[in-house]
Each structure stands twice: as C-alpha cells, then as structure tokens.
Coordinates of C-alpha atoms in Angstrom, one line a residue:
Chain A
M1 CA 21.1 -5.2 18.7
A2 CA 20.1 -8.7 19.8
T3 CA 20.7 -11.9 17.8
T4 CA 18.0 -13.8 16.0
E5 CA 18.4 -16.6 18.5
T6 CA 15.7 -14.9 20.6
L7 CA 13.1 -15.0 17.9
I8 CA 10.0 -17.0 18.6
P9 CA 8.4 -19.0 15.8
A10 CA 5.5 -17.3 14.2
H11 CA 3.9 -19.2 11.4
P12 CA 0.2 -18.5 11.4
R13 CA -1.7 -20.6 8.8
H14 CA -2.6 -18.7 5.7
T15 CA -6.2 -18.3 4.8
L16 CA -7.4 -17.5 1.3
F17 CA -9.7 -14.7 2.5
S18 CA -9.3 -13.0 5.8
F19 CA -11.5 -10.3 7.4
A20 CA -8.7 -9.7 9.9
R21 CA -6.3 -8.6 7.2
I22 CA -8.9 -6.4 5.6
R23 CA -9.7 -4.9 9.0
A24 CA -5.9 -4.1 9.5
I25 CA -5.8 -2.3 6.2
T26 CA -9.1 -0.6 6.8
T27 CA -8.1 0.7 10.2
N28 CA -4.8 1.9 8.9
T29 CA -6.4 3.7 5.9
L30 CA -8.9 5.4 8.3
L31 CA -6.0 6.5 10.5
E32 CA -4.2 7.8 7.4
L33 CA -7.2 9.8 6.2
V34 CA -8.2 11.3 9.6
R35 CA -4.6 12.5 10.1
L36 CA -4.7 14.6 6.8
K37 CA -5.1 18.2 7.8
V38 CA -6.6 19.3 4.5
F39 CA -9.7 17.2 5.3
Y40 CA -10.2 18.8 8.7
F41 CA -10.2 22.2 6.9
M42 CA -12.8 20.9 4.5
L43 CA -14.9 19.4 7.2
I44 CA -14.7 22.5 9.4
F45 CA -15.7 24.6 6.4
A46 CA -18.7 22.3 5.7
L47 CA -19.7 22.5 9.4
V48 CA -19.4 26.3 9.5
L49 CA -21.5 26.5 6.3
I50 CA -24.2 24.3 7.7
G51 CA -24.2 26.1 11.0
S52 CA -24.2 29.6 9.5
S53 CA -27.1 28.7 7.1
A54 CA -29.4 29.3 10.1
F55 CA -28.6 33.0 10.0
M56 CA -28.7 33.6 6.3
V57 CA -32.3 34.8 5.8
K58 CA -35.0 36.5 7.8
F59 CA -38.2 35.5 6.1
T60 CA -41.0 33.4 7.3
F61 CA -39.9 30.4 9.4
Q62 CA -40.9 28.0 6.5
Q63 CA -38.6 29.9 4.2
Q64 CA -35.8 29.9 6.8
F65 CA -36.1 26.2 7.3
Q66 CA -36.2 25.6 3.5
V67 CA -33.0 27.6 3.0
L68 CA -31.4 25.8 6.0
K69 CA -32.2 22.4 4.6
D70 CA -31.2 23.4 1.0
V71 CA -27.9 24.8 2.1
S72 CA -27.1 22.1 4.6
L73 CA -28.0 19.1 2.5
G74 CA -26.3 20.7 -0.5
A75 CA -23.1 21.4 1.5
M76 CA -23.2 17.8 2.9
S77 CA -23.6 16.4 -0.6
I78 CA -20.8 18.4 -2.1
F79 CA -18.3 18.1 0.7
T80 CA -18.9 14.3 1.1
W81 CA -18.3 13.9 -2.7
L82 CA -15.1 16.0 -2.5
L83 CA -13.9 14.0 0.4
A84 CA -14.6 10.8 -1.4
V85 CA -12.8 11.7 -4.6
L86 CA -9.8 13.5 -3.1
S87 CA -9.1 10.9 -0.4
T88 CA -9.5 7.9 -2.6
A89 CA -7.5 9.3 -5.5
M90 CA -4.3 9.6 -3.4
L91 CA -4.4 6.3 -1.6
L92 CA -3.0 4.0 -4.2
P93 CA -0.5 6.3 -5.9
K94 CA 1.0 7.3 -2.5
D95 CA 1.5 3.6 -1.5
I96 CA 3.1 2.9 -4.9
E97 CA 5.4 6.0 -4.7
D98 CA 6.5 5.2 -1.1
R99 CA 6.9 1.5 -2.0
T100 CA 4.7 0.7 1.0
L101 CA 2.5 -1.2 -1.4
Y102 CA 5.5 -3.6 -2.2
T103 CA 5.9 -4.4 1.5
I104 CA 2.2 -5.1 1.9
L105 CA 1.7 -7.2 -1.2
A106 CA 5.0 -9.1 -0.5
K107 CA 3.1 -10.4 2.6
P108 CA 0.5 -13.1 2.0
V109 CA -2.1 -10.4 1.3
P110 CA -4.4 -10.9 -1.8
R111 CA -4.8 -7.8 -3.9
L112 CA -8.6 -8.0 -3.5
E113 CA -8.2 -7.7 0.3
Y114 CA -5.9 -4.7 -0.1
L115 CA -8.4 -2.9 -2.4
L116 CA -11.3 -3.8 -0.1
G117 CA -9.4 -2.6 2.9
K118 CA -8.6 0.7 1.3
L119 CA -12.2 1.3 0.1
L120 CA -13.7 0.4 3.4
G121 CA -11.3 2.8 5.1
V122 CA -12.5 5.6 2.8
L123 CA -16.2 4.6 3.4
L124 CA -15.7 4.6 7.2
M125 CA -14.1 8.1 7.0
L126 CA -17.0 9.3 4.9
L127 CA -19.4 7.8 7.4
L128 CA -17.7 9.7 10.2
A129 CA -17.5 13.0 8.2
L130 CA -21.2 12.7 7.1
G131 CA -22.1 11.8 10.7
A132 CA -20.4 14.9 12.0
M133 CA -22.1 17.1 9.3
S134 CA -25.5 15.5 10.0
A135 CA -25.1 16.0 13.7
V136 CA -24.4 19.7 13.2
F137 CA -27.3 20.0 10.7
L138 CA -29.8 18.3 13.0
A139 CA -28.6 20.3 16.0
V140 CA -29.0 23.6 14.1
L141 CA -32.4 22.4 12.9
Y142 CA -33.5 21.5 16.4
L143 CA -32.3 24.9 17.8
R144 CA -34.1 26.8 15.1
E145 CA -37.2 24.7 15.7
Q146 CA -37.1 25.5 19.4
S147 CA -36.7 29.2 18.6
A148 CA -39.7 29.1 16.2
F149 CA -41.7 27.3 18.9
A150 CA -40.9 30.1 21.4
D151 CA -41.8 32.8 18.8
A152 CA -45.1 31.1 18.1
M153 CA -46.0 30.7 21.7
R154 CA -45.1 34.3 22.4
G155 CA -47.3 35.6 19.6
Q156 CA -50.4 33.4 20.2
A157 CA -52.6 32.3 23.1
P158 CA -53.0 28.6 23.7
G159 CA -55.6 27.1 21.5
E160 CA -56.2 25.4 18.2
A161 CA -54.4 28.2 16.2
L162 CA -51.3 27.7 18.3
D163 CA -51.4 23.9 17.9
A164 CA -51.7 24.3 14.2
A165 CA -48.8 26.7 14.1
L166 CA -46.7 24.2 16.1
R167 CA -47.6 21.3 13.8
E168 CA -46.6 23.4 10.8
I169 CA -43.3 24.2 12.4
R170 CA -42.7 20.5 13.2
A171 CA -43.6 19.6 9.6
S172 CA -41.1 22.1 8.3
T173 CA -38.2 21.1 10.4
F174 CA -37.2 17.6 11.4
T175 CA -39.0 14.8 9.6
F176 CA -37.8 11.2 9.3
N177 CA -37.8 11.9 5.6
L178 CA -34.4 13.6 6.1
L179 CA -32.7 10.2 7.0
P180 CA -33.2 8.7 3.5
G181 CA -31.8 11.9 2.1
I182 CA -28.7 11.6 4.2
C183 CA -28.4 7.9 3.2
V184 CA -28.6 8.9 -0.5
I185 CA -25.8 11.5 0.0
Y186 CA -23.7 8.7 1.5
L187 CA -24.4 6.3 -1.3
K188 CA -23.5 8.9 -3.9
A189 CA -20.2 9.5 -2.1
A190 CA -19.6 5.8 -1.8
L191 CA -20.2 5.4 -5.6
C192 CA -17.8 8.2 -6.3
A193 CA -15.2 6.6 -4.0
S194 CA -15.4 3.2 -5.7
L195 CA -15.3 4.9 -9.2
T196 CA -12.2 6.9 -8.1
L197 CA -10.6 3.7 -6.8
L198 CA -11.2 2.1 -10.1
L199 CA -9.7 5.0 -12.0
S200 CA -6.6 5.0 -9.7
T201 CA -5.8 1.4 -10.5
F202 CA -4.7 2.3 -14.0
A203 CA -4.2 6.1 -13.8
S204 CA -0.7 7.4 -14.0
S205 CA -1.1 10.1 -11.4
W206 CA -3.6 11.2 -8.7
I207 CA -4.3 14.5 -10.5
F208 CA -5.5 12.5 -13.6
T209 CA -7.6 10.4 -11.3
V210 CA -9.3 13.4 -9.7
I211 CA -9.9 15.2 -13.0
T212 CA -11.3 12.1 -14.6
S213 CA -13.5 11.3 -11.6
V214 CA -14.9 14.9 -11.6
M215 CA -15.5 14.7 -15.3
V216 CA -17.4 11.4 -14.9
Y217 CA -19.4 13.1 -12.1
F218 CA -20.5 15.9 -14.3
I219 CA -21.2 13.7 -17.4
G220 CA -23.2 11.4 -15.1
H221 CA -25.4 14.4 -14.3
V222 CA -25.9 15.3 -17.9
Q223 CA -26.0 11.9 -19.6
P224 CA -29.6 11.0 -18.7
I225 CA -30.8 14.3 -20.2
A226 CA -28.8 13.7 -23.3
R227 CA -30.1 10.1 -23.5
E228 CA -33.7 11.2 -23.2
Y229 CA -33.2 13.9 -25.9
W230 CA -31.5 11.4 -28.2
L231 CA -34.3 8.8 -27.8
S232 CA -36.9 11.5 -28.4
Q233 CA -35.3 12.3 -31.7
M234 CA -35.8 8.7 -32.9
P235 CA -37.8 8.9 -36.2
G236 CA -41.5 8.2 -35.8
G237 CA -41.1 7.3 -32.1
H238 CA -39.6 3.9 -33.0
D239 CA -38.1 1.8 -30.2
P240 CA -34.3 1.9 -30.2
S241 CA -32.5 -1.1 -31.7
L242 CA -30.9 -3.7 -29.5
V243 CA -27.4 -2.4 -30.4
L244 CA -28.4 1.1 -29.4
K245 CA -29.9 -0.2 -26.1
L246 CA -26.7 -2.0 -25.3
F247 CA -24.7 1.1 -26.2
L248 CA -26.9 3.2 -23.9
G249 CA -26.6 0.6 -21.1
L250 CA -22.8 0.6 -21.4
V251 CA -22.8 4.4 -21.3
A252 CA -25.0 4.3 -18.2
L253 CA -22.6 1.8 -16.6
V254 CA -19.5 3.9 -17.3
F255 CA -21.2 7.2 -16.5
P256 CA -23.6 6.5 -13.7
D257 CA -26.9 8.3 -13.8
F258 CA -26.4 10.8 -10.9
Q259 CA -29.8 12.2 -11.5
I260 CA -31.2 9.2 -9.6
F261 CA -29.6 10.6 -6.5
N262 CA -31.5 13.9 -6.8
L263 CA -33.9 12.4 -4.3
V264 CA -32.1 14.7 -1.9
D265 CA -33.7 17.7 -3.6
D266 CA -37.1 16.2 -2.9
V267 CA -36.1 15.6 0.7
A268 CA -34.9 19.3 1.0
A269 CA -38.2 20.4 -0.5
G270 CA -40.0 18.5 2.2
N271 CA -41.5 15.9 -0.1
A272 CA -41.9 12.3 1.2
V273 CA -39.7 9.8 -0.5
P274 CA -41.6 6.6 -1.3
A275 CA -39.9 3.6 0.3
A276 CA -39.8 1.7 -3.0
M277 CA -38.0 4.6 -4.7
F278 CA -35.5 4.9 -1.8
F279 CA -34.7 1.1 -1.9
K280 CA -34.4 1.2 -5.7
T281 CA -31.9 4.1 -5.5
A282 CA -30.0 2.4 -2.7
A283 CA -29.9 -0.9 -4.6
L284 CA -28.7 0.9 -7.8
G285 CA -26.1 2.8 -5.8
L286 CA -24.8 -0.4 -4.1
G287 CA -24.8 -2.1 -7.5
Y288 CA -22.6 0.6 -8.9
V289 CA -20.2 0.4 -5.9
G290 CA -20.0 -3.4 -6.3
T291 CA -19.5 -3.3 -10.0
Y292 CA -16.8 -0.6 -9.8
T293 CA -15.0 -2.4 -7.0
F294 CA -15.0 -5.6 -9.0
V295 CA -13.7 -3.9 -12.1
A296 CA -11.1 -2.2 -10.0
Y297 CA -10.0 -5.6 -8.7
L298 CA -9.7 -6.9 -12.3
S299 CA -7.6 -4.0 -13.3
F300 CA -5.5 -4.1 -10.1
A301 CA -5.0 -7.9 -10.1
N302 CA -2.8 -7.7 -13.2
K303 CA -1.2 -4.4 -12.6
E304 CA 2.6 -4.4 -12.9
L305 CA 4.0 -2.8 -9.8
Chain B
M1 CA 7.9 -41.7 0.0
F2 CA 10.4 -41.5 -2.8
F3 CA 8.4 -39.0 -4.9
L4 CA 8.2 -36.5 -2.2
K5 CA 11.1 -34.0 -2.1
S6 CA 12.5 -33.5 1.4
R7 CA 11.9 -30.0 2.8
M8 CA 15.6 -29.1 2.7
S9 CA 16.3 -30.3 -0.9
V10 CA 13.7 -28.0 -2.3
P11 CA 15.4 -24.8 -3.4
A12 CA 14.4 -21.6 -1.7
I13 CA 14.0 -19.9 -5.1
S14 CA 13.8 -21.7 -8.4
I15 CA 13.7 -19.5 -11.6
Q16 CA 13.2 -21.4 -14.8
N17 CA 13.7 -19.8 -18.2
L18 CA 12.2 -16.5 -17.0
S19 CA 11.6 -13.7 -19.5
K20 CA 9.9 -10.3 -19.0
E21 CA 9.1 -7.8 -21.7
F22 CA 7.5 -4.4 -20.9
P23 CA 5.4 -3.0 -23.8
I24 CA 6.2 0.6 -24.8
P25 CA 2.9 2.5 -24.7
F26 CA 1.4 3.5 -28.1
R27 CA 4.1 1.6 -30.0
R28 CA 4.3 -1.9 -31.2
E29 CA 7.5 -2.5 -29.4
S30 CA 8.6 -3.8 -26.1
V31 CA 11.7 -3.7 -23.9
A32 CA 13.1 -7.0 -22.7
A33 CA 14.1 -6.6 -19.0
V34 CA 14.9 -10.3 -18.4
K35 CA 15.9 -12.8 -21.1
G36 CA 15.7 -16.5 -20.4
L37 CA 16.9 -16.4 -16.8
S38 CA 17.4 -19.7 -15.0
L39 CA 18.9 -20.0 -11.5
E40 CA 18.3 -21.7 -8.2
V41 CA 19.0 -20.4 -4.7
Q42 CA 19.4 -23.2 -2.3
A43 CA 17.9 -23.0 1.2
G44 CA 20.3 -21.5 3.7
Q45 CA 22.4 -19.6 1.2
V46 CA 23.1 -15.9 1.0
Y47 CA 22.8 -15.2 -2.8
G48 CA 24.0 -12.0 -4.3
L49 CA 22.2 -10.9 -7.5
L50 CA 24.4 -8.3 -9.0
G51 CA 24.4 -6.1 -12.1
P52 CA 24.4 -2.5 -13.3
N53 CA 21.3 -0.3 -13.2
G54 CA 18.7 -1.6 -15.7
S55 CA 20.2 -5.1 -15.8
G56 CA 16.9 -6.7 -14.6
K57 CA 17.7 -7.4 -11.0
S58 CA 14.6 -5.5 -9.6
T59 CA 12.3 -7.0 -12.2
T60 CA 13.5 -10.5 -11.3
M61 CA 12.9 -9.8 -7.6
K62 CA 9.5 -8.4 -8.3
I63 CA 8.5 -11.4 -10.3
V64 CA 9.7 -13.7 -7.5
L65 CA 7.5 -11.7 -5.1
G66 CA 4.5 -11.7 -7.4
L67 CA 4.5 -8.0 -7.9
V68 CA 5.1 -8.3 -11.6
S69 CA 4.0 -11.2 -13.8
P70 CA 6.5 -12.9 -16.1
T71 CA 6.1 -12.9 -19.9
S72 CA 7.2 -16.5 -19.9
G73 CA 9.0 -18.9 -17.6
K74 CA 8.3 -20.0 -14.0
T75 CA 9.4 -19.0 -10.5
E76 CA 8.9 -21.0 -7.3
I77 CA 9.5 -20.3 -3.7
F78 CA 10.2 -23.4 -1.7
G79 CA 8.5 -25.4 -4.4
R80 CA 5.4 -23.3 -4.5
D81 CA 4.5 -21.2 -7.6
S82 CA 5.4 -17.7 -6.6
T83 CA 2.4 -16.2 -8.3
L84 CA 0.3 -17.8 -5.5
V85 CA -0.4 -15.5 -2.6
E86 CA 0.3 -18.2 0.0
S87 CA 3.9 -18.6 -1.3
R88 CA 4.5 -15.2 0.3
E89 CA 4.1 -16.8 3.8
E90 CA 7.7 -17.8 3.5
V91 CA 9.1 -14.5 2.2
G92 CA 10.1 -11.2 3.8
F93 CA 10.9 -8.3 1.5
L94 CA 12.8 -5.1 2.1
P95 CA 12.6 -2.8 -0.9
E96 CA 15.2 -0.2 -1.8
N97 CA 14.7 3.1 0.0
P98 CA 11.5 2.1 1.8
Y99 CA 9.1 4.6 3.3
F100 CA 6.5 3.4 5.8
Y101 CA 3.3 5.1 7.1
K102 CA 4.8 8.2 8.7
Y103 CA 2.0 8.6 11.2
L104 CA 2.6 5.2 12.7
T105 CA 5.2 4.6 15.4
G106 CA 7.9 1.9 15.0
Q107 CA 5.8 -0.5 17.2
E108 CA 2.6 0.2 15.3
T109 CA 4.3 -0.4 12.0
L110 CA 5.4 -3.8 13.1
E111 CA 2.0 -4.6 14.5
F112 CA 0.4 -3.6 11.2
Y113 CA 2.6 -5.9 9.2
G114 CA 2.1 -8.6 11.9
K115 CA -1.7 -8.4 11.5
L116 CA -1.3 -8.8 7.8
C117 CA 0.5 -12.1 8.5
G118 CA -2.2 -13.3 10.8
L119 CA -0.5 -12.5 14.2
R120 CA -2.8 -11.4 17.0
G121 CA -2.8 -10.5 20.7
A122 CA 0.0 -11.5 23.0
R123 CA 1.8 -13.3 20.3
L124 CA 1.9 -10.2 18.1
R125 CA 3.0 -8.0 21.0
E126 CA 5.8 -10.4 21.9
R127 CA 6.9 -10.7 18.3
T128 CA 7.0 -6.9 17.9
R129 CA 9.0 -6.5 21.1
E130 CA 11.6 -9.1 19.9
L131 CA 12.0 -7.6 16.5
L132 CA 12.4 -4.1 17.9
E133 CA 15.1 -5.5 20.1
L134 CA 16.7 -7.5 17.2
V135 CA 17.1 -4.4 15.1
G136 CA 18.0 -2.1 18.0
L137 CA 15.0 0.2 17.9
E138 CA 13.5 -0.5 21.4
K139 CA 14.1 3.1 22.5
A140 CA 12.5 4.5 19.3
A141 CA 9.5 2.1 19.4
D142 CA 7.1 4.9 20.4
R143 CA 8.5 7.4 18.0
R144 CA 6.7 8.1 14.7
V145 CA 8.4 6.5 11.7
G146 CA 8.2 9.9 9.9
G147 CA 11.0 11.1 12.3
Y148 CA 13.3 8.1 11.7
S149 CA 16.7 8.5 10.1
K150 CA 17.6 6.6 7.0
G151 CA 19.4 3.8 8.9
M152 CA 16.4 3.5 11.3
L153 CA 14.0 3.2 8.4
Q154 CA 16.2 0.4 6.9
R155 CA 16.2 -1.4 10.3
I156 CA 12.4 -1.1 10.8
G157 CA 12.1 -2.3 7.2
L158 CA 14.2 -5.3 8.0
A159 CA 12.1 -6.0 11.1
Q160 CA 8.8 -5.9 9.1
A161 CA 10.3 -8.3 6.6
L162 CA 11.0 -10.7 9.4
V163 CA 7.7 -10.3 11.2
Q164 CA 6.2 -13.7 10.2
E165 CA 9.6 -15.4 10.6
P166 CA 10.0 -16.2 6.9
R167 CA 12.5 -18.8 5.6
L168 CA 13.5 -16.4 2.7
L169 CA 14.5 -12.8 2.8
V170 CA 14.6 -10.7 -0.3
L171 CA 16.7 -7.5 0.3
D172 CA 17.0 -4.8 -2.3
E173 CA 20.0 -2.5 -1.5
P174 CA 19.5 -3.0 2.3
T175 CA 22.4 -0.6 3.2
A176 CA 21.8 2.1 0.6
G177 CA 22.3 5.5 2.2
V178 CA 23.1 4.0 5.6
D179 CA 26.3 5.2 7.5
P180 CA 29.2 2.7 7.8
A181 CA 28.2 1.7 11.4
G182 CA 24.6 1.1 10.4
S183 CA 25.7 -0.7 7.3
R184 CA 27.9 -3.0 9.4
E185 CA 25.0 -3.7 11.7
I186 CA 22.8 -4.8 8.8
R187 CA 25.6 -6.9 7.4
D188 CA 26.0 -8.6 10.8
L189 CA 22.3 -9.2 10.9
I190 CA 22.3 -10.9 7.5
L191 CA 25.2 -13.1 8.6
D192 CA 23.1 -13.9 11.7
F193 CA 20.2 -14.9 9.5
K194 CA 22.5 -17.1 7.5
R195 CA 23.6 -18.8 10.7
R196 CA 20.0 -19.4 11.6
G197 CA 19.3 -21.0 8.2
I198 CA 17.4 -18.2 6.7
T199 CA 17.9 -17.9 2.9
V200 CA 18.8 -14.4 1.7
L201 CA 18.5 -13.0 -1.8
L202 CA 20.5 -9.8 -1.8
C203 CA 20.7 -7.1 -4.5
S204 CA 23.4 -4.6 -3.9
H205 CA 25.8 -2.4 -5.6
L206 CA 28.2 -2.5 -2.6
L207 CA 30.4 -5.2 -4.0
G208 CA 32.7 -5.3 -1.0
Q209 CA 29.8 -6.1 1.2
V210 CA 28.5 -8.7 -1.2
Q211 CA 31.9 -10.3 -1.2
E212 CA 31.9 -10.5 2.6
I213 CA 28.5 -12.1 3.1
C214 CA 27.4 -14.0 -0.1
D215 CA 28.0 -17.7 -0.7
R216 CA 27.0 -17.5 -4.3
I217 CA 26.4 -14.8 -6.8
G218 CA 24.8 -14.2 -10.2
I219 CA 25.7 -11.3 -12.4
L220 CA 23.0 -10.0 -14.7
H221 CA 23.7 -7.8 -17.7
Q222 CA 21.0 -6.4 -20.0
G223 CA 18.6 -9.0 -18.7
V224 CA 21.0 -12.0 -19.2
L225 CA 22.7 -14.0 -16.5
I226 CA 26.3 -13.8 -17.7
R227 CA 28.1 -15.3 -14.7
E228 CA 26.8 -17.5 -11.8
G229 CA 28.4 -19.7 -9.2
P230 CA 30.0 -19.9 -5.7
L231 CA 31.7 -16.6 -4.9
T232 CA 35.0 -18.0 -3.9
E233 CA 35.3 -20.0 -7.1
L234 CA 34.4 -17.0 -9.3
I235 CA 36.9 -14.6 -7.8
S236 CA 39.8 -16.7 -6.9
I237 CA 43.0 -16.6 -9.1
E238 CA 43.8 -20.2 -9.7
N239 CA 47.5 -19.9 -10.4
Q240 CA 48.4 -17.7 -7.4
T241 CA 48.7 -18.3 -3.7
E242 CA 48.6 -15.8 -0.8
L243 CA 50.5 -16.3 2.4
I244 CA 49.9 -14.1 5.4
L245 CA 52.5 -14.5 8.2
E246 CA 52.5 -13.0 11.6
T247 CA 55.8 -12.0 13.4
A248 CA 57.9 -13.6 10.8
P249 CA 61.7 -12.9 11.2
A250 CA 63.6 -11.4 8.3
D251 CA 65.7 -14.7 8.0
L252 CA 62.5 -16.7 7.4
L253 CA 61.3 -14.3 4.7
R254 CA 64.7 -14.5 3.0
E255 CA 64.6 -18.3 3.1
I256 CA 61.0 -18.3 1.6
E257 CA 62.2 -16.0 -1.2
A258 CA 65.2 -18.2 -1.9
A259 CA 63.0 -21.3 -1.9
I260 CA 60.7 -19.6 -4.5
A261 CA 63.7 -18.6 -6.6
R262 CA 65.0 -22.2 -6.6
T263 CA 61.6 -23.6 -7.8
P264 CA 61.3 -23.6 -11.6
G265 CA 58.2 -21.8 -12.8
S266 CA 57.4 -20.0 -9.5
R267 CA 57.8 -16.3 -9.1
L268 CA 57.2 -13.9 -6.1
L269 CA 54.9 -11.3 -7.5
E270 CA 54.5 -9.0 -4.5
Q271 CA 55.5 -8.7 -0.8
R272 CA 53.6 -6.2 1.3
K273 CA 52.1 -5.4 4.6
P274 CA 48.4 -6.5 4.7
Q275 CA 46.0 -3.5 5.1
T276 CA 42.9 -3.2 7.2
T277 CA 39.7 -2.2 5.4
L278 CA 38.6 1.4 5.2
E279 CA 35.4 0.4 7.0
R280 CA 37.2 -1.1 9.9
F281 CA 39.5 1.9 10.1
F282 CA 36.6 4.3 10.1
L283 CA 34.7 2.4 12.8
E284 CA 37.8 2.3 14.9
V285 CA 38.5 6.0 14.8
T286 CA 34.8 7.0 15.2
G287 CA 34.4 4.5 18.0
A288 CA 31.2 3.3 16.3
N289 CA 31.4 -0.3 17.4
P290 CA 28.0 -1.8 16.8
D291 CA 28.4 -4.1 19.8
E292 CA 28.7 -1.1 22.1
R293 CA 25.7 0.8 20.7

C-alpha cells in the first residue's frame, strides 16, 4: 500500500442542492434495479403475455384487436404496478441493512436528495420497462394490422368497399389515443412507487411495505365507490358537513382514487380520451406523486438510522 | 481578529452535555443510550472511544454524523453544528461490517462516493486511482465488490471514507473480522493519517490496537463517560519504573540489584526477558509483512 503523502487535495465546495448528487444516486439505483434477475423474469413474462395475446382468439379482426389491446394494456398496467411496488419497497431497507445508507448520508448528501435519487431511479426503470412493453405491444399491433390488411385485400377487389374495410382496420388498431393510455399506466405506477417509498420510510420491513402498498392499491380502487354510496345514503339528499368533507378529502389523500386511472379501459375500448380529462388525470397523478414524496421526506428527515 | 478562533484551535469534535433516549414502542418508557456526555477531540489526535456493547459508542458516533438526532445537548465538527449537512464535508465514515453495492467494482464504488462529494472528470479518476493505490486494491479495482474478502471490504470502506480528503475520520471497528496482516495494514494506515494531521475517532474492542495508536481515550459505560484522558497517563503505574537493557552483562545486573537493595523503600518486583507480541510473532512466521505485499 502507498502512503497518504501521494493524496491530492480534493475539497469541492458544498452546495445545498445538487442535481449531480441526485444523478449519481439515480444512476446507481437504476443500475441496481436492472441487475435484479427477478425483474427480468417479470418483464419477459409480461412481454410474452403481450406477444401471445395476438394468437388468443380467432374471431373477427375487431374482436381480435379488442382482446389484444385489453390483454396488452392490462398486462402492462399490472406488471408496471408490480415492478413499481416491489422494486421501491426493497431499496431503503436494503441500504439500511447493509449499512450502505450510513456511508452515503455520512457524506454531505441531504436526505431529500437521497430520496429523490432513489425515486427517480425507480421511475427511470419503470420508463424503460414500460417502453419495452409498449414497443412489443405496438409491434404486435402493427403486425396484426398488416396481416388484417393482407386478408382484406385478398378477399375484396379494389374499390370503396375495400377502402372502408381498411379504414375500419386502421381505426381498430393503432390510434394516437393509445399514447395517453400508456402515459396513464406510467403515472399510476409512479404514484404507487412514491406511495411505496413513503411507506418504506417508516415500515419495519419490506414485506410490510409491500403488503401495505398492495392494500392501499385495492382500497384506492374501492374507496370512490364506497364514498359515493355513503354520500347517497345522506338523509334527504343533504350536502355533507364540512367535517365530513374534510374527512373524505383526507381519506382520498391517503387512499388515492385509482378509479381515475381507469381511462386505460376507455382507451382499450377504442374511445377517445378528451385532452382535458387526460391532463386533469395527469395533474392529479403528479400531485399525488409530489405529495407522497414530500411526506416521505418529512418522515425520512427525522428517521433515526 | 481576536474573536475568530484559529482553524487549528477549533476541536475536530466537540460534544457538549449530550443525551439520547430511545422511546420503547407502545410503552411510556425510554432507554437512555447516552447520558450527559461531554468531550472534545482535538484536531490531529487519534481518539479511542471504548466501552462494552451497548455502552453508547455507536449512538454517539451516529449523532456526530447526523444519522441520529440527540435528545439534548450539542455536537460540533470543526466548529460547525454536526446536524448540518455541510459539516459532513470534513468527515469520512467507515461503519462496522460495511457492505457496499455488490454489483459495482472497487473503482466504480469509489467513483460513486466521489460523485456524492462533488468530484468530477479527471479529478475524480485521479483521486480514485490514488485511493485504490493507498489501500492496496489497484489489482482488484475492476473486480466486483461482491467478490471481495472481508479485509478488502474494510479497505475499500476506508478508501470511500477518504474520498473527499476529510480532516476527520470516524472508524467503527475498522479491523473487525480482518486477519492479523490486514489488521496491521489498517493500523499502519491510521498511524499514517495521524502523521498527515487527520483526526481519527476510533471505536474498537481490540484494546491492544487502541493502545498502540490512540493518543487519548474515553471509556463509556451504560451511556456515561467514566474515564477520559491521555492514554499514557491513564494506563501508567505512577510508582513503578521499567528498565529494558540490551546485552547487559551479569555483573551489571547484580550491581543494579544491589543498588536497589541498598535504597530504602525501593524493591525489585520482577526481572524477566521482554517478549515480542503475538501479532509480530504471527506475522514473522507467516511471512505476511505488509510492506512486501
């Protein structure tokens, strides 16, 4: 070993907030996640499911495309959610267990930057995974479309009837309406990732985090129905009191209304999503991500390590 | 100006009346880990913080590093409140039994920590190369940390602690689980840091090693500092004197014994051949001289 005489001075000036530090943690988190073999299995399974959905039924081409979109978007939604919850749940406990967190926070790294770096790493991984699934989905859709075109052209002579058939095929396959659907799937996964990150800041184990996150997910799907039912039971159709409104608002904050992300079902059904509705959903999703990340920071800032 | 403390007169670590209580969940009780601890570690010292398990050493270290918040009291690093993130610019930390990201190589590990400290580009590469050389891991630089031995993990841990060239090193059991040769290497490194003016706060159960390298020690017991001071003063026996002679003839020894016998109140307690240490003997017979590795 050498002596410390050879060391060069290295005293960079500390900055209160540094994108470079966040980028270092983000890159490292992404690397950590993409090297986990279990996620490859999940991703491959999702890709196979999406790919094989093209061969599941032999009805009319509209029905085939409907099933293809239903299965593919459903698989993308579920696997992106699973990836978000499972990958985020283990990040913090693993760093604490291995004491890697001590060595990182003993450097001039604010806890907010550490959390943001971890979350952004997960969001990047989700983007890559959803990108891969979307690519397979769109490729399958394109191939099926070409096959349907060929079938239509074989069966009919050129003319208005053929043009109408081709237009119908195009309308049933790829439309730009699919893109907001994929964006909503991503936003839902991002929301679940930030929620899971929040839970992991005070959970005692990653299993507890996963179970709680899954429970919140299911409650989030049910709570708007329960809320509507409760309000409909108000005597004489009276407006709810302020206290009740606050309580319902709090419940909606803790258990996000996942029904708002059911836009994907409309997209799969071929319905056009109005821009205003998409942007409202996106803003709500981003609002949840921001709120959960902020609360996660408040919880993590005072955590005893 | 008179009201500005000079850089060297500011203690590396200042702990004032520090207490820490951990609440017991679901009970209205708490466990006191540290009780009214006050101590200072002067710049350039190697300070040994000793104590049995559960005595509050690790809690004290974590409070100094901002990983745990104190219930009361104050800690400073080179005059800056240690709860502030920027105070960590001056600190390098090696936790007990550290594990690093297994998928990174030794070089990537140091680059990661360097980036966290604001190092970039050629400066980062140069720094990484020097640290790998310093801890003797140049040949393992491209190997994944997951395949490192215990001793190599401690050395890469030491290198990451040094990455921003801190003025203070906090080392928690730096030689735990390391073989005697590796342990000696780490000890020599700590002595080298001391020579370079780097302050070291060392927690260790290996009292022999602490005795070899520490200038000053504090002993914690049940969260209370029960002894503190310069090591030589604390362990020396004031009314005894040790003479070690080389190639002394038998006549000289007899004369010394006679002189002692003639002096009222003096007494020869023991006369024996000095012994080497077991560590030195082990390293000699195994040929594990760190200078030759």
